[in-house]
Coordinates of C-alpha atoms in Angstrom, one line a residue:
M256 CA 67.1 4.3 -18.8
R257 CA 69.2 1.1 -18.5
I258 CA 73.0 1.8 -18.2
G259 CA 75.4 -1.1 -18.6
L260 CA 78.9 -1.3 -17.2
I261 CA 81.4 -3.5 -19.0
T262 CA 83.8 -4.1 -16.2
A263 CA 85.2 -6.8 -13.9
D264 CA 85.1 -4.2 -11.1
P265 CA 81.8 -2.3 -10.8
G266 CA 83.0 -1.2 -7.3
H267 CA 85.7 1.0 -8.9
Q268 CA 85.3 4.4 -7.3
L269 CA 84.4 6.4 -10.4
L270 CA 81.9 3.7 -11.6
A271 CA 80.4 3.2 -8.2
D272 CA 79.9 6.9 -7.6
A273 CA 78.4 7.5 -11.0
S274 CA 76.2 4.5 -10.6
A275 CA 75.0 5.8 -7.2
L276 CA 73.9 9.0 -8.9
L277 CA 72.1 7.1 -11.6
A278 CA 70.5 4.4 -9.5
S279 CA 67.7 6.4 -8.0
R280 CA 66.0 6.9 -11.4
H281 CA 67.7 4.5 -13.7
E282 CA 68.7 0.8 -13.8
V283 CA 72.4 0.2 -13.6
V284 CA 73.7 -3.3 -14.5
A285 CA 77.0 -4.8 -15.3
L286 CA 78.5 -7.3 -17.7
D287 CA 81.7 -9.0 -16.3
P288 CA 83.9 -9.9 -19.3
R289 CA 85.9 -12.2 -17.1
G290 CA 89.1 -10.7 -18.4
D291 CA 92.3 -10.5 -16.4
D292 CA 92.2 -6.8 -15.3
S293 CA 90.7 -7.6 -11.9
P294 CA 88.8 -10.2 -9.9
A295 CA 85.2 -11.0 -10.9
S296 CA 82.5 -8.9 -9.3
T297 CA 79.7 -10.2 -7.1
D298 CA 76.2 -11.3 -8.0
S299 CA 74.4 -9.0 -5.4
P300 CA 71.5 -6.9 -6.6
A301 CA 72.2 -3.4 -7.9
S302 CA 72.0 -0.6 -5.4
P303 CA 73.9 2.6 -4.5
D304 CA 76.1 0.5 -2.3
N305 CA 76.5 -2.3 -4.8
P306 CA 75.7 -0.5 -8.1
A307 CA 75.7 -3.3 -10.6
S308 CA 75.1 -7.0 -10.9
P309 CA 77.0 -8.9 -13.6
G310 CA 74.3 -11.5 -14.1
E311 CA 71.5 -9.1 -15.0
L312 CA 72.3 -8.9 -18.7
A313 CA 72.7 -12.6 -19.3
S314 CA 69.9 -12.7 -21.8
P315 CA 71.2 -12.3 -25.3
G316 CA 68.0 -10.4 -26.2
E317 CA 68.4 -7.7 -23.7
L318 CA 70.3 -4.5 -24.4
A319 CA 71.0 -1.5 -22.2
D320 CA 70.5 2.0 -23.6
V321 CA 74.2 2.7 -23.3
Y322 CA 77.3 0.8 -22.1
L323 CA 80.4 2.2 -20.3
L324 CA 83.5 0.3 -21.3
K325 CA 85.7 0.3 -18.3
A326 CA 87.9 -2.7 -19.3
R327 CA 90.5 -3.3 -21.9
T328 CA 91.0 -7.1 -22.1
P329 CA 90.4 -8.9 -25.3
P330 CA 87.1 -10.5 -23.9
A331 CA 85.9 -7.0 -22.9
L332 CA 86.7 -5.5 -26.4
A333 CA 85.0 -8.5 -28.1
L334 CA 81.9 -8.0 -25.9
A335 CA 81.8 -4.3 -26.7
R336 CA 82.1 -5.0 -30.4
S337 CA 79.2 -7.5 -30.3
L338 CA 77.0 -5.0 -28.5
E339 CA 77.9 -2.3 -31.0
R340 CA 77.0 -4.6 -33.9
R341 CA 73.6 -5.0 -32.2
G342 CA 73.1 -1.3 -32.2
A343 CA 74.0 -0.3 -28.7
P344 CA 76.1 2.8 -28.0
V345 CA 79.4 2.1 -26.1
V346 CA 81.5 4.7 -24.4
N347 CA 84.3 4.6 -25.4
S348 CA 83.9 2.5 -28.5
A349 CA 85.7 -0.8 -28.8
A350 CA 87.8 0.6 -31.7
A351 CA 88.8 3.7 -29.8
T352 CA 89.7 1.7 -26.8
A353 CA 91.8 -0.7 -28.8
R354 CA 93.7 2.1 -30.4
C355 CA 95.0 3.2 -27.0
Q356 CA 96.2 -0.4 -26.3
D357 CA 98.7 -0.4 -29.2
R358 CA 101.4 2.2 -28.5
T359 CA 102.6 2.1 -32.1
A360 CA 99.1 3.0 -33.4
M361 CA 98.7 5.5 -30.6
A362 CA 101.9 7.4 -31.5
E363 CA 101.1 7.3 -35.2
R364 CA 97.7 8.8 -34.7
A365 CA 98.8 11.4 -32.2
L366 CA 101.6 12.6 -34.5
R367 CA 99.4 12.7 -37.5
A368 CA 97.0 14.9 -35.6
G369 CA 99.8 17.3 -34.8
L370 CA 99.8 16.5 -31.1
P371 CA 103.0 17.0 -29.1
F372 CA 103.6 13.3 -28.6
A373 CA 106.9 11.7 -27.9
P374 CA 108.5 10.4 -31.2
T375 CA 108.2 6.6 -31.1
R376 CA 109.7 3.7 -33.0
T377 CA 108.7 0.1 -32.8
V378 CA 111.0 -2.9 -32.4
A379 CA 109.8 -6.5 -32.9
S380 CA 111.3 -7.7 -29.6
L381 CA 113.4 -6.4 -26.7
A382 CA 116.1 -9.0 -27.7
G383 CA 116.2 -7.3 -31.1
L384 CA 116.7 -3.9 -29.5
A385 CA 119.5 -5.4 -27.4
A386 CA 121.3 -6.5 -30.6
E387 CA 121.5 -2.9 -31.8
P388 CA 124.3 -0.5 -31.0
P389 CA 124.3 0.6 -27.3
P390 CA 121.4 3.0 -26.8
R391 CA 121.5 6.6 -25.6
P392 CA 119.1 7.1 -22.7
V393 CA 115.7 5.9 -23.9
V394 CA 112.3 4.8 -22.5
V395 CA 111.3 1.3 -23.5
K396 CA 107.7 0.2 -23.2
S397 CA 105.7 -2.8 -24.1
R398 CA 104.0 -2.2 -27.5
H399 CA 100.7 -3.5 -26.1
S400 CA 99.6 -1.6 -23.0
R401 CA 98.3 -3.8 -20.3
R402 CA 98.5 -4.3 -16.5
H403 CA 102.1 -5.0 -15.3
D404 CA 103.6 -4.3 -18.8
L405 CA 107.2 -3.1 -19.4
V406 CA 108.0 0.6 -18.9
A407 CA 111.6 1.3 -18.1
R408 CA 114.3 3.9 -18.6
V409 CA 117.5 2.4 -20.2
D410 CA 120.7 4.3 -20.1
D411 CA 123.2 1.7 -21.4
A412 CA 123.7 -1.8 -22.8
A413 CA 124.1 -3.4 -19.4
Q414 CA 120.6 -2.2 -18.3
L415 CA 119.1 -3.4 -21.6
R416 CA 120.7 -6.8 -21.2
A417 CA 119.3 -7.1 -17.7
L418 CA 115.8 -6.3 -18.9
T419 CA 116.1 -8.8 -21.7
A420 CA 116.5 -11.6 -19.2
D421 CA 112.8 -11.3 -18.4
W422 CA 111.4 -9.6 -21.5
A423 CA 113.4 -11.0 -24.5
D424 CA 110.4 -11.7 -26.7
E425 CA 108.4 -8.6 -25.8
P426 CA 107.4 -6.3 -28.7
V427 CA 108.4 -2.8 -27.6
V428 CA 108.3 0.8 -28.5
V429 CA 111.3 3.1 -27.9
Q430 CA 111.3 6.8 -27.1
D431 CA 114.2 9.1 -26.4
F432 CA 114.3 10.0 -22.7
V433 CA 113.5 13.6 -22.3
P434 CA 115.0 15.2 -19.2
N435 CA 112.2 16.5 -16.9
D436 CA 111.4 17.2 -13.3
G437 CA 110.2 13.7 -12.6
W438 CA 106.5 14.6 -12.3
D439 CA 103.7 13.4 -14.6
H440 CA 100.9 15.8 -15.2
K441 CA 97.9 13.5 -15.2
L442 CA 94.9 15.1 -17.0
W443 CA 91.6 13.3 -17.3
V444 CA 88.7 14.3 -19.6
V445 CA 85.0 13.3 -19.3
A446 CA 82.9 14.7 -22.1
G447 CA 85.1 17.8 -22.4
R448 CA 85.4 18.5 -18.7
V449 CA 89.0 18.3 -17.5
F450 CA 90.4 17.1 -14.2
A451 CA 94.1 17.2 -13.2
A452 CA 96.6 15.9 -10.7
L453 CA 100.4 15.5 -10.3
R454 CA 102.1 12.2 -9.7
R455 CA 105.7 11.1 -9.5
S456 CA 106.8 9.5 -12.8
E457 CA 107.1 5.7 -12.8
L458 CA 110.6 6.3 -14.2
A459 CA 111.6 8.3 -11.1
A460 CA 113.5 6.6 -8.3
G461 CA 111.5 5.6 -5.2
D462 CA 107.8 5.2 -4.6
R463 CA 105.4 7.1 -6.8
G464 CA 103.2 8.0 -4.0
P465 CA 99.6 9.2 -4.4
N466 CA 98.2 11.7 -6.9
L467 CA 98.5 15.3 -5.7
P468 CA 95.8 17.8 -6.4
L469 CA 96.4 20.2 -9.3
A470 CA 94.2 23.1 -10.2
L471 CA 93.7 23.6 -13.9
D472 CA 94.8 27.3 -13.6
A473 CA 98.2 26.0 -12.3
L474 CA 99.0 24.3 -15.6
P475 CA 101.5 26.0 -17.8
P476 CA 99.9 28.1 -20.5
G477 CA 98.7 26.2 -23.6
W478 CA 98.6 22.8 -22.0
L479 CA 94.8 22.3 -22.1
D480 CA 94.6 22.7 -25.9
P481 CA 96.5 19.5 -26.9
V482 CA 94.7 17.5 -24.1
L483 CA 91.3 18.5 -25.5
R484 CA 92.4 17.7 -29.0
V485 CA 93.1 14.1 -28.0
G486 CA 89.4 13.4 -27.7
P487 CA 88.5 14.1 -31.4
A488 CA 91.7 12.7 -32.7
F489 CA 91.1 9.3 -31.0
S490 CA 87.2 9.4 -30.9
L491 CA 87.3 9.3 -27.1
D492 CA 84.8 10.7 -24.7
V493 CA 86.5 9.5 -21.5
Y494 CA 90.2 9.5 -21.4
G495 CA 93.5 10.3 -19.7
V496 CA 96.6 12.1 -20.9
D497 CA 100.0 11.9 -19.2
L498 CA 102.2 14.9 -20.0
I499 CA 105.7 16.0 -18.9
D500 CA 107.4 19.4 -19.2
S501 CA 110.0 18.8 -21.9
G502 CA 111.6 22.2 -21.2
G503 CA 110.6 25.8 -21.1
G504 CA 107.0 24.8 -20.2
A505 CA 106.5 22.9 -23.5
P506 CA 104.1 19.9 -23.0
L507 CA 105.0 16.4 -24.2
I508 CA 102.4 13.7 -24.2
V509 CA 103.9 10.4 -23.1
D510 CA 100.7 8.3 -22.8
I511 CA 97.0 8.3 -23.6
N512 CA 94.5 6.0 -21.8
A513 CA 90.9 5.2 -22.7
F514 CA 88.6 5.3 -19.6
P515 CA 91.3 5.6 -16.9
G516 CA 90.7 5.2 -13.2
I517 CA 89.7 8.7 -12.1
R518 CA 89.7 8.8 -8.3
G519 CA 89.1 11.6 -5.9
Q520 CA 88.2 14.2 -8.5
A521 CA 85.2 16.2 -7.5
G522 CA 82.6 16.4 -10.3
A523 CA 84.0 13.4 -12.3
P524 CA 81.1 11.0 -11.3
E525 CA 78.5 13.7 -12.1
A526 CA 80.2 14.3 -15.5
L527 CA 80.2 10.6 -16.3
A528 CA 76.6 10.0 -15.2
A529 CA 75.5 13.0 -17.4
L530 CA 77.5 11.6 -20.4
A531 CA 75.9 8.2 -20.0
L532 CA 72.4 9.7 -20.1
R533 CA 73.1 12.0 -23.0
T534 CA 74.6 9.1 -25.0
A535 CA 71.6 6.9 -24.2
E536 CA 69.2 9.6 -25.3
R537 CA 71.0 10.2 -28.6
G538 CA 71.0 6.4 -29.2
G539 CA 67.2 6.3 -28.6
L540 CA 66.7 9.2 -31.0
T541 CA 68.8 7.6 -33.6
A542 CA 66.9 4.3 -33.3
S543 CA 63.5 6.0 -33.5
R544 CA 64.5 7.5 -36.9
T545 CA 65.6 4.2 -38.4

């Protein structure tokens, strides 16, 4: 099998570990979309220590049996779409990945699916929000999710004006702030297998610190169900869900990410490698029947 990685960082722990598992029997190569998520990767040959080479898929006639889309820049999404048009399976699809970049579309889809997602409204710009009556405590986020985007708690007009100095033209979404214990429950899913950790909320004061281990049986009752329902609702095979306890053990989803960085989770690289091979095999069977 030939497994392609669409990423500017094939050395990312999850990709590198999964590639090392695959490389003994399969060819692992990378396409660097030259987006702005991270520095460009090297041109060294593929190996368990350096699992992918961005130059190896330069020929427009060559296709891998499956591609793993671990990037979210416009060039990466355009590349994934072009590969899909040529018949290559991509995990996650370009369309599903793009849905998770638009927080307005994300909220609409989640709420239509009956998921416990934070009610969300969209404002054309932060300056427009500042022109409204003074807010009650809210969370303001950039509408379009990206590295170093805007995510902030706003309690009053003065805080909102201060943000506007740097973000006046930024399209935003607004969610009511829900009092909670300041911890995000970070759950990651790879082909139905769930991994979990705790991390301080980016809205909490002070440094967030590292992810802390969290056993699945330590989750409040009923929390796994909405997490697993995210996959079918968004057509995602690899994704992350951030939840908070909104009171009385009730889960509230505050973010959904396509193909997040899953680090230090035993079994995650194995699950990803197995998913890549299954998807490649299904793609080959489909092609043989057409």
